[in-house]
PDB file of C-alpha atoms and ligand atoms in Angstrom:
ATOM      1  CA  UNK A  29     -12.516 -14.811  28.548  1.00  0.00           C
ATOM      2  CA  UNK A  30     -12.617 -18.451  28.246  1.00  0.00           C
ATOM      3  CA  UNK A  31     -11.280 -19.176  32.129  1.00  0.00           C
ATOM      4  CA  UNK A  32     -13.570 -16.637  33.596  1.00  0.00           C
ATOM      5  CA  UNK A  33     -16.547 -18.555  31.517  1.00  0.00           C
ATOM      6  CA  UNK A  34     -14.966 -21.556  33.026  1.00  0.00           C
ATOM      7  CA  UNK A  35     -14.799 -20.495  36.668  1.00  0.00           C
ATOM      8  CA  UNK A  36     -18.530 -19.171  36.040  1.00  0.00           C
ATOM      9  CA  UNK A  37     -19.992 -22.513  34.482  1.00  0.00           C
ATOM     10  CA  UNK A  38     -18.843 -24.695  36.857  1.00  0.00           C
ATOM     11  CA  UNK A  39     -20.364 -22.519  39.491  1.00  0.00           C
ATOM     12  CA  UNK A  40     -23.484 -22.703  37.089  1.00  0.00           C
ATOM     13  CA  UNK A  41     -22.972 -26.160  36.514  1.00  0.00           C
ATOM     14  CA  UNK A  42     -22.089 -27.410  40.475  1.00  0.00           C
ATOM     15  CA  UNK A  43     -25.580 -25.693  41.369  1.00  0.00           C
ATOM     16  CA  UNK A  44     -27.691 -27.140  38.228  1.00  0.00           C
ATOM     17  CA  UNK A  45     -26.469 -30.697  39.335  1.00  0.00           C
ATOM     18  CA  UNK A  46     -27.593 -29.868  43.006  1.00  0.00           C
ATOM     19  CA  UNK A  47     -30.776 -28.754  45.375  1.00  0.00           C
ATOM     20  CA  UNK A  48     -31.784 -26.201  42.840  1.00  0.00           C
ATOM     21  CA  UNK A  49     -30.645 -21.847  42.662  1.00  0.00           C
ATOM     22  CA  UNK A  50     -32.000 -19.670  45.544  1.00  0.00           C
ATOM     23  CA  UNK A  51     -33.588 -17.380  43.399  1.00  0.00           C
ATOM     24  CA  UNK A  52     -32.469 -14.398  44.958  1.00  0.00           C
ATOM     25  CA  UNK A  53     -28.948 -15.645  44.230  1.00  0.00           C
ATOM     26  CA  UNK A  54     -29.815 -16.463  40.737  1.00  0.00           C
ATOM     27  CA  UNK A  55     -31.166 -12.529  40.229  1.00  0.00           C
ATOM     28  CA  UNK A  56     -28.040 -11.325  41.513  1.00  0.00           C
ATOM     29  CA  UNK A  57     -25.305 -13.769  39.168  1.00  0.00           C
ATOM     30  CA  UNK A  58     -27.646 -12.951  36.606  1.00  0.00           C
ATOM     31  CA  UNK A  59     -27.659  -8.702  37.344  1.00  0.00           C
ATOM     32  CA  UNK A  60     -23.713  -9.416  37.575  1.00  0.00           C
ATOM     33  CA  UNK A  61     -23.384 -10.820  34.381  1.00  0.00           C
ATOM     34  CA  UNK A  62     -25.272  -8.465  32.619  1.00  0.00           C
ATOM     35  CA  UNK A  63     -23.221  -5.759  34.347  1.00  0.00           C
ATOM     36  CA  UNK A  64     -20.097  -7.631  33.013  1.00  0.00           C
ATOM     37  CA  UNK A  65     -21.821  -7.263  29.459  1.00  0.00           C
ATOM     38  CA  UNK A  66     -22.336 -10.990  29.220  1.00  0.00           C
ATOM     39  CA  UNK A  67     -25.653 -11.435  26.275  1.00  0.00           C
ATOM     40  CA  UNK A  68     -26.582 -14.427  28.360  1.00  0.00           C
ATOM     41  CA  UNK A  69     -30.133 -15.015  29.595  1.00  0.00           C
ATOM     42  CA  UNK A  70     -29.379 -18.234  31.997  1.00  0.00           C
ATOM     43  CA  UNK A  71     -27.252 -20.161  33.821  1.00  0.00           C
ATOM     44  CA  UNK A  72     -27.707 -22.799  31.708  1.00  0.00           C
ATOM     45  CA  UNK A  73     -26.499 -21.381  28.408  1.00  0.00           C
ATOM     46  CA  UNK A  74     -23.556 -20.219  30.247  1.00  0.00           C
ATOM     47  CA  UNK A  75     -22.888 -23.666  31.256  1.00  0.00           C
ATOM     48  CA  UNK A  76     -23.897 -25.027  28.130  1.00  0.00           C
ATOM     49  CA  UNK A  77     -20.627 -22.451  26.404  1.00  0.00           C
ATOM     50  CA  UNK A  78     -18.320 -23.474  29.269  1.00  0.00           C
ATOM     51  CA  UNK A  79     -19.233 -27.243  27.719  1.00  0.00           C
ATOM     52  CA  UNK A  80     -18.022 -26.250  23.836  1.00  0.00           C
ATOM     53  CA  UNK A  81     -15.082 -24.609  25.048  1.00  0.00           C
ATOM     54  CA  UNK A  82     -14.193 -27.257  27.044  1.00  0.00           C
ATOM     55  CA  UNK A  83     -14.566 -29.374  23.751  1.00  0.00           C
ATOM     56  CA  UNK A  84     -12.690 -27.205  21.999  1.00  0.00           C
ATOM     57  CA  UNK A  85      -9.973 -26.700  23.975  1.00  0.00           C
ATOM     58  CA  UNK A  86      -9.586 -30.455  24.462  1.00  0.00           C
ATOM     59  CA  UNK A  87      -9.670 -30.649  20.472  1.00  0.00           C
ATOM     60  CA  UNK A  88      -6.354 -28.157  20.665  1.00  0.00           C
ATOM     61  CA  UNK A  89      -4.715 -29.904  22.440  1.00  0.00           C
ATOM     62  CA  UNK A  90      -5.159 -33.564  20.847  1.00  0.00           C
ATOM     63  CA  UNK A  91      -4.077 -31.638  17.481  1.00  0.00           C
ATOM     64  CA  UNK A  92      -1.199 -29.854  18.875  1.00  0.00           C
ATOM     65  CA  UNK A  93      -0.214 -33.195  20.337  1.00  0.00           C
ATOM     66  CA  UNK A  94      -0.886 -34.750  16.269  1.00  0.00           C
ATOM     67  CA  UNK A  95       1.168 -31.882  14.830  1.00  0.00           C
ATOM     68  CA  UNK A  96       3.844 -32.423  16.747  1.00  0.00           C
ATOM     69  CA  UNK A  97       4.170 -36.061  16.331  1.00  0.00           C
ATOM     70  CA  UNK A  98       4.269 -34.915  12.571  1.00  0.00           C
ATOM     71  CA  UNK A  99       6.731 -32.775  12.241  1.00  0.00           C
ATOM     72  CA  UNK A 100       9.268 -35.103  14.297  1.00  0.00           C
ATOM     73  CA  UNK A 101       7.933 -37.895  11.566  1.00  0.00           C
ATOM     74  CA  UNK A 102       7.928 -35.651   8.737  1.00  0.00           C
ATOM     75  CA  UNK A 103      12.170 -35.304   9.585  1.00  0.00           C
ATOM     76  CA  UNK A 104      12.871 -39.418   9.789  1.00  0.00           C
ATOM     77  CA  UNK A 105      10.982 -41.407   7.183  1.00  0.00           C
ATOM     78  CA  UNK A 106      12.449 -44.488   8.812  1.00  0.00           C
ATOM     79  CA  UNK A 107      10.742 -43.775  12.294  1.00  0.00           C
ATOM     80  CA  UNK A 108       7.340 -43.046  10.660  1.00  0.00           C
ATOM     81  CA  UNK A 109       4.511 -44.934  12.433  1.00  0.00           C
ATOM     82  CA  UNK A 110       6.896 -45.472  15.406  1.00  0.00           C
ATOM     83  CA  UNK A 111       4.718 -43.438  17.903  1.00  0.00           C
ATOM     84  CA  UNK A 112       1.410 -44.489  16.570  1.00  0.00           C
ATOM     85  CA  UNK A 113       3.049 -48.255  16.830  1.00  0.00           C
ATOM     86  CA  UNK A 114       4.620 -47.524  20.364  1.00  0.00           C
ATOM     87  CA  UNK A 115       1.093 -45.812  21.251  1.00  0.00           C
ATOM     88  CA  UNK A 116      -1.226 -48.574  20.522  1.00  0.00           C
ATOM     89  CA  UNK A 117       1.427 -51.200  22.582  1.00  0.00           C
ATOM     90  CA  UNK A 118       1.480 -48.371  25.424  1.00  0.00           C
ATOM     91  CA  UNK A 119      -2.312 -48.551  25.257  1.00  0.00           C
ATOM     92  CA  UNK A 120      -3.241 -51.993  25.284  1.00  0.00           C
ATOM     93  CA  UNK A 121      -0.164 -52.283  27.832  1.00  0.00           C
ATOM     94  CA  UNK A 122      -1.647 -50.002  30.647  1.00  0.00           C
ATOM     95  CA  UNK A 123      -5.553 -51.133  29.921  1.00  0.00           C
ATOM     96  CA  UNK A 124      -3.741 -55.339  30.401  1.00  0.00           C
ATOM     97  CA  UNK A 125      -2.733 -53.364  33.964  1.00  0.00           C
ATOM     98  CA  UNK A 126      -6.247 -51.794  35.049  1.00  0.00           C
ATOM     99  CA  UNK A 127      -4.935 -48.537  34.808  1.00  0.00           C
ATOM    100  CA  UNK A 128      -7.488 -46.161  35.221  1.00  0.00           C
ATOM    101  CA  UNK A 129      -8.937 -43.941  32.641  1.00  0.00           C
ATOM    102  CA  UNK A 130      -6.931 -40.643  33.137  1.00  0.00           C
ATOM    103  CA  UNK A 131      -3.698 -42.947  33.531  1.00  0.00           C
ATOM    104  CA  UNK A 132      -4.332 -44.493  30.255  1.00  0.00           C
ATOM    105  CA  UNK A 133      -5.345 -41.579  28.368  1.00  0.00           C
ATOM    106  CA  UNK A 134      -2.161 -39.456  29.794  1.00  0.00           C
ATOM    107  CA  UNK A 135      -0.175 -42.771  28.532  1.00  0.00           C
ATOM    108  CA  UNK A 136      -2.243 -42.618  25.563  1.00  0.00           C
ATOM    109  CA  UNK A 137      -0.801 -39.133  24.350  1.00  0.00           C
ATOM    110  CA  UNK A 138       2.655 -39.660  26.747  1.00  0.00           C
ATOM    111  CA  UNK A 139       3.645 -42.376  24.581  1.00  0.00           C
ATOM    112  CA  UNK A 140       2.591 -40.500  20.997  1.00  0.00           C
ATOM    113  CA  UNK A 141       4.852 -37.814  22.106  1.00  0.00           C
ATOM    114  CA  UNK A 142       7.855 -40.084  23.938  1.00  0.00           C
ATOM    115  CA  UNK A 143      10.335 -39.398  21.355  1.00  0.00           C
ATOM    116  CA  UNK A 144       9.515 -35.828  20.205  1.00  0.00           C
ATOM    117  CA  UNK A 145      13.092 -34.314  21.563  1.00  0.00           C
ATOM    118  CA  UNK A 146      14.440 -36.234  18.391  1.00  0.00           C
ATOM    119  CA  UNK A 147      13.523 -33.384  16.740  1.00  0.00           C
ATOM    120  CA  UNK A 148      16.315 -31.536  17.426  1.00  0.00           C
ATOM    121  CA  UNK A 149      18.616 -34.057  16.826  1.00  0.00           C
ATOM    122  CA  UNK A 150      21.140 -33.343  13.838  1.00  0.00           C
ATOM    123  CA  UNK A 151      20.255 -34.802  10.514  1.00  0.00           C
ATOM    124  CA  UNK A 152      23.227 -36.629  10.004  1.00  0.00           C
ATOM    125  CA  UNK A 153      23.021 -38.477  12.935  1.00  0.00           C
ATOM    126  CA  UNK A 154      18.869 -38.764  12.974  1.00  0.00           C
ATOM    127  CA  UNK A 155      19.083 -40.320   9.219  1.00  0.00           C
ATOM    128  CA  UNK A 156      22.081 -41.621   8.999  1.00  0.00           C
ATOM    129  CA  UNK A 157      21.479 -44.988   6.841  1.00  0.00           C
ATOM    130  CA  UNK A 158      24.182 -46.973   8.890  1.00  0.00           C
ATOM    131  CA  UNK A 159      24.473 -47.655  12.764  1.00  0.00           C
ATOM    132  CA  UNK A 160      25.788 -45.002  14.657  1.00  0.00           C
ATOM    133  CA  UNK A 161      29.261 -44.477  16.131  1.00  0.00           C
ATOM    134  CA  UNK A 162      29.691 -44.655  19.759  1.00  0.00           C
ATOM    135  CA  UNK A 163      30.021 -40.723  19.757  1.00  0.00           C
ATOM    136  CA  UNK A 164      27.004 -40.034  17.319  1.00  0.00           C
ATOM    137  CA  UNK A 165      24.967 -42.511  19.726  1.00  0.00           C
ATOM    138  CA  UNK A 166      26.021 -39.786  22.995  1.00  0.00           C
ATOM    139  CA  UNK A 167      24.422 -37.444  20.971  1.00  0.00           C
ATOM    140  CA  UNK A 168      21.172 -39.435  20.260  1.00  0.00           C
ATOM    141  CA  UNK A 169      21.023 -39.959  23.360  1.00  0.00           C
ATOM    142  CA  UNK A 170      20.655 -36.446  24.111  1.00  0.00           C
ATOM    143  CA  UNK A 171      16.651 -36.440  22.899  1.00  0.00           C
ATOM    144  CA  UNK A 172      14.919 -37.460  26.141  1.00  0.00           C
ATOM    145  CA  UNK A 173      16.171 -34.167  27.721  1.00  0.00           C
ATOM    146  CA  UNK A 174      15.578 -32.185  24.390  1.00  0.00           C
ATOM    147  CA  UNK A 175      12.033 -33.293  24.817  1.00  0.00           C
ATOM    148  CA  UNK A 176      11.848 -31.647  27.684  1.00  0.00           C
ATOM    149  CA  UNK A 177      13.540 -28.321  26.511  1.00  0.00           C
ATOM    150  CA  UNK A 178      10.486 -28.538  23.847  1.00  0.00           C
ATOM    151  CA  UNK A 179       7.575 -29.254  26.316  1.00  0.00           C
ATOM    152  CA  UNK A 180       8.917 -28.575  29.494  1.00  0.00           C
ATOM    153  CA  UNK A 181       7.630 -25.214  29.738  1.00  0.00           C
ATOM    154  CA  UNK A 182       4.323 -25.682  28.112  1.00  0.00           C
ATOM    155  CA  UNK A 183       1.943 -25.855  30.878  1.00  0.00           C
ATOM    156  CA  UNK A 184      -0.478 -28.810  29.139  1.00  0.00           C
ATOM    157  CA  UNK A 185       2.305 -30.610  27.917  1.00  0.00           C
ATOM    158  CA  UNK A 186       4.553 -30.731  31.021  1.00  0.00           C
ATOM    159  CA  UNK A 187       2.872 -33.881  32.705  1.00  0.00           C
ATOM    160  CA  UNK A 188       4.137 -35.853  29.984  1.00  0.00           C
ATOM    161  CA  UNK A 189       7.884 -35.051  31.149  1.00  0.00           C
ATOM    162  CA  UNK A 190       8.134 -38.093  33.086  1.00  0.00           C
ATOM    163  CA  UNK A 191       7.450 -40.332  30.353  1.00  0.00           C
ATOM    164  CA  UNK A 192       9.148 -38.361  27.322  1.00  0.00           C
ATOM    165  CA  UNK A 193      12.334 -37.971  30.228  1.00  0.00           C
ATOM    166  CA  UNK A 194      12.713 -41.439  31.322  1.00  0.00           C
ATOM    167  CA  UNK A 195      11.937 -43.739  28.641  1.00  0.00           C
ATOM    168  CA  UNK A 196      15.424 -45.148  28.375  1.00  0.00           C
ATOM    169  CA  UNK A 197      16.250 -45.871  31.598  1.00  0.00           C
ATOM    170  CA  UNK A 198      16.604 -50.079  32.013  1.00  0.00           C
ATOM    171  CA  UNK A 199      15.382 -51.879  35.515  1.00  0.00           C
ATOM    172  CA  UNK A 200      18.735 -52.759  36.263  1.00  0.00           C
ATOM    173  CA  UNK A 201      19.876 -48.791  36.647  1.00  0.00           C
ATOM    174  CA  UNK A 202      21.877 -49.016  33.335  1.00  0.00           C
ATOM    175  CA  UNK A 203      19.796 -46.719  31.056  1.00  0.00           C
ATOM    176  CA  UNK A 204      19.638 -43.148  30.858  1.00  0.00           C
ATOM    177  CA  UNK A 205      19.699 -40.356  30.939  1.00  0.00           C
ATOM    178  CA  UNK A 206      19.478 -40.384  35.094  1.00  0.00           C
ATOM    179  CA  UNK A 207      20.193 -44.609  35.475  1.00  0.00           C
ATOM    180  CA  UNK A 208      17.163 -45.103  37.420  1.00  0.00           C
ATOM    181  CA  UNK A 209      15.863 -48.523  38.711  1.00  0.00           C
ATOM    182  CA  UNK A 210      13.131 -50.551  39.024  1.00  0.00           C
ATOM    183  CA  UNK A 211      10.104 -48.364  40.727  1.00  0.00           C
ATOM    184  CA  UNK A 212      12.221 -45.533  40.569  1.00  0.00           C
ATOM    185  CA  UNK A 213      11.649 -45.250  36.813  1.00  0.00           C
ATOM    186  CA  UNK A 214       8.104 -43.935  36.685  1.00  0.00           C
ATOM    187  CA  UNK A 215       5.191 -46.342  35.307  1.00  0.00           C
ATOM    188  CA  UNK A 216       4.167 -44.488  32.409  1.00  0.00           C
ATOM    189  CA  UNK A 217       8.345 -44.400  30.812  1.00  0.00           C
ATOM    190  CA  UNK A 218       8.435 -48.438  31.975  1.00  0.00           C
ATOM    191  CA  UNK A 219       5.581 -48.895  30.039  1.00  0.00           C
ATOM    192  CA  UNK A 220       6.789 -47.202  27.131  1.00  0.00           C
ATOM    193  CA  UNK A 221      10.002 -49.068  26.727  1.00  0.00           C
ATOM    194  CA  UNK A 222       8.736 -52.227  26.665  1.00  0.00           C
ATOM    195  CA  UNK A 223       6.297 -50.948  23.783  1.00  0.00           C
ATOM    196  CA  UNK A 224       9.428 -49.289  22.414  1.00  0.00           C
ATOM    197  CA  UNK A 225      11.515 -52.127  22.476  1.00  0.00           C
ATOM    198  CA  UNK A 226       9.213 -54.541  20.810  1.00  0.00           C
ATOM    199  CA  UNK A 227       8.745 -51.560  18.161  1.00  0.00           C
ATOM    200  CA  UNK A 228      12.418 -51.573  17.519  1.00  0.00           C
ATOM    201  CA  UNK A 229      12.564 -55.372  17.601  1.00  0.00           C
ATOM    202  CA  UNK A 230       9.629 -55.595  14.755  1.00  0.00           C
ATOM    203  CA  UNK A 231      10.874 -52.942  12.123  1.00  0.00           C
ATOM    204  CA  UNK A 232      13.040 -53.138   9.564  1.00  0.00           C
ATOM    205  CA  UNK A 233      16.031 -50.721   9.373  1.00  0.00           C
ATOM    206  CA  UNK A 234      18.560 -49.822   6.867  1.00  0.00           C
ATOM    207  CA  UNK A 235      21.483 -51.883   8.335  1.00  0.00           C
ATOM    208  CA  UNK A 236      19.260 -54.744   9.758  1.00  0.00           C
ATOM    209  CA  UNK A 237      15.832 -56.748   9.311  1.00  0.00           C
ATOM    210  CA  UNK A 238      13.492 -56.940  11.737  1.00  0.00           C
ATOM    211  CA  UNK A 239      13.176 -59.650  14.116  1.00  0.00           C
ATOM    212  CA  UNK A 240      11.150 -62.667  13.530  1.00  0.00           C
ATOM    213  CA  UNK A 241       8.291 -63.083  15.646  1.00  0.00           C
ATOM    214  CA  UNK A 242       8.903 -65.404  17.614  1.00  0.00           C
ATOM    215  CA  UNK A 243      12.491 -64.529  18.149  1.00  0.00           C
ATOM    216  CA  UNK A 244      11.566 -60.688  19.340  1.00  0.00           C
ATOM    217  CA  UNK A 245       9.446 -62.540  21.825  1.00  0.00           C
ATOM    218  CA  UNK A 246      12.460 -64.792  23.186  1.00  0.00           C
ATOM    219  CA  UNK A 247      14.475 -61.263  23.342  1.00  0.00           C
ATOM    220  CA  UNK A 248      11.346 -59.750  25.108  1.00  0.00           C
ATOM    221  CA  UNK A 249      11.255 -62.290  27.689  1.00  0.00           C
ATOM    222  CA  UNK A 250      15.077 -62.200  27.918  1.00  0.00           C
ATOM    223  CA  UNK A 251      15.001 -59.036  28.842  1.00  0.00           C
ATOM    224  CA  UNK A 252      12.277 -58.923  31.614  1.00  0.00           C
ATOM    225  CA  UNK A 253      13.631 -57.881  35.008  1.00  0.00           C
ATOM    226  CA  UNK A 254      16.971 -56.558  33.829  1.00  0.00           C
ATOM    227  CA  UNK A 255      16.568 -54.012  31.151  1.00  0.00           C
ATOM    228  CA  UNK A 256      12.649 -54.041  31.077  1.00  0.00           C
ATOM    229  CA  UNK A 257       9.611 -54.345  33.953  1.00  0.00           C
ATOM    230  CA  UNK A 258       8.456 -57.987  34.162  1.00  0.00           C
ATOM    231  CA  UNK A 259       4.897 -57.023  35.086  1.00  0.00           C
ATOM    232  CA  UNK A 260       4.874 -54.203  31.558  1.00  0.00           C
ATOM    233  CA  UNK A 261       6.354 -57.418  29.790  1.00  0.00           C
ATOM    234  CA  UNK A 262       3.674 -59.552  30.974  1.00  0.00           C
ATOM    235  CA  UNK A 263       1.039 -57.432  29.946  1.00  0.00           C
ATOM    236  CA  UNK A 264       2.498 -56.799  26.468  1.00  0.00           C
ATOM    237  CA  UNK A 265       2.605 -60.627  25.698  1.00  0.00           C
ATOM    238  CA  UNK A 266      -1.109 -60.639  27.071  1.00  0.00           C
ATOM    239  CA  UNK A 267      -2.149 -57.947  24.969  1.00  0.00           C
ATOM    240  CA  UNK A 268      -0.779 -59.557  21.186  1.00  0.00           C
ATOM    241  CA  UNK A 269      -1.761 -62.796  19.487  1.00  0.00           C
ATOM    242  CA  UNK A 270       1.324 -64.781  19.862  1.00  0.00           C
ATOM    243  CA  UNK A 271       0.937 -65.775  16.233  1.00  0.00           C
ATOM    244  CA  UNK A 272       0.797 -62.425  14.458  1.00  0.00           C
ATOM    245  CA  UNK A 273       2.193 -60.007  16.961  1.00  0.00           C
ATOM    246  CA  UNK A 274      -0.882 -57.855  16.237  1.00  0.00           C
ATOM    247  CA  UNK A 275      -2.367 -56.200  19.252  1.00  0.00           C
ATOM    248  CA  UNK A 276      -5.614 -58.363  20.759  1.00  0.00           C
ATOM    249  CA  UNK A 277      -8.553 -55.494  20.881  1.00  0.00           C
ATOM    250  CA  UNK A 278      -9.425 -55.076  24.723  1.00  0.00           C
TER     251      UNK A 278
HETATM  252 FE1  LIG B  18      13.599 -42.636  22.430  1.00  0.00          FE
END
């Protein structure tokens, strides 16, 4: 119902936004419609119900985005706030590079959703109070392709694959899971690990403190051109007052 309202309003809508309906053509679409049982007296109402469903179908999707960051957050009370932290950097990263608006909105819920293969991660290993053993990190470092298992196949979800896929790999080809370099690792996952990075960097965990500010910066910086993408990393330290680390509105 909703994509044949959707094929039909933006033929309503393409011809309300141009020279005007031939009304001959208008009498027939509207005879059709009727025919197809439609209660619907003009083009423009039909348009104006292609425009709520639009709405509402962009409102699923933002919440099924929310609810999934939730449950993976619900799991690992240490990593709560992570993606919203990681999201804001990602954000303020990609508007310091003039992305445009569709790239920063798909980084925008890309970067919410970067780590959401963690949820099938095992417990022990997900909240596991100490640092992990070389073999329990293998496993971790299983959740970039578990995120895709999860949203792989999920038609909306699926152009976030490059970002939830490839947000460990390092410039120097020694991440993973594929050890991709440089431009080879796509923008969206570079721009997420230097958010990423700093997030790790900045928050306290059970066997460690978190870096002091200016310290995390000296590591950032350190790190530019071998692990992480100079021009992300240049952004990043663009985007946040130098003094409190906070993010600099844009
Ligand atoms: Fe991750």
């Amino acid at each position: 119902m909703h994509l044949e309202f959707l094929s039909l309003g933006m033929l309503g809508g393409g011809l309300l936004g141009g020279a005007g309906i031939g009304s001959l053509f208008y009498k027939r679409l509207q005879k059709q419609l009727r025919k197809q049982g439609y209660q619907i007296n003009t083009i423009e109402q039909l348009y104006n119900e292609v425009q709520r469903s639009s709405l509402r179908l962009d409102q699923n999707y933002l919440e099924t985005i929310e609810a999934l960051v939730r449950a993976l957050e619900a799991r690992d009370m240490y990593t709560r706030g992570h993606s919203d932290r990681v999201n804001q950097y990602s954000v303020a990263i990609a508007k310091k590079l003039n992305l445009s608006e569709t790239e920063i909105e798909e980084i925008h819920h890309g970067s919410l959703l970067h780590d959401i293969g963690k949820i099938g991660v095992y417990d022990h290993i997900l909240l596991k109070p100490q640092a992990l053993t070389d073999e329990e990190f293998e496993m971790m470092k299983s959740h970039p392709q578990l995120g895709v298992e999860i949203l792989g196949s999920v038609e909306s979800l699926k152009k976030h694959v490059p970002i939830i896929l490839h947000h460990h790999e390092r410039q120097d080809g020694s991440g993973y899971p594929l050890g991709l370099k440089g431009d080879e690792i796509p923008l969206g996952a570079r721009i997420v690990q230097v958010a990423d990075t700093w997030d790790a960097m900045r928050s306290d965990r059970p066997y460690r403190r978190r870096l002091d500010l200016e310290i995390a910066v000296g590591r950032l910086r350190e790190a530019s051109g071998t692990q992480l993408d100079p021009n992300c990393v240049d952004a990043f330290l663009a985007a946040v007052n130098s003094k409190t680390g906070r993010v600099l509105s844009a």
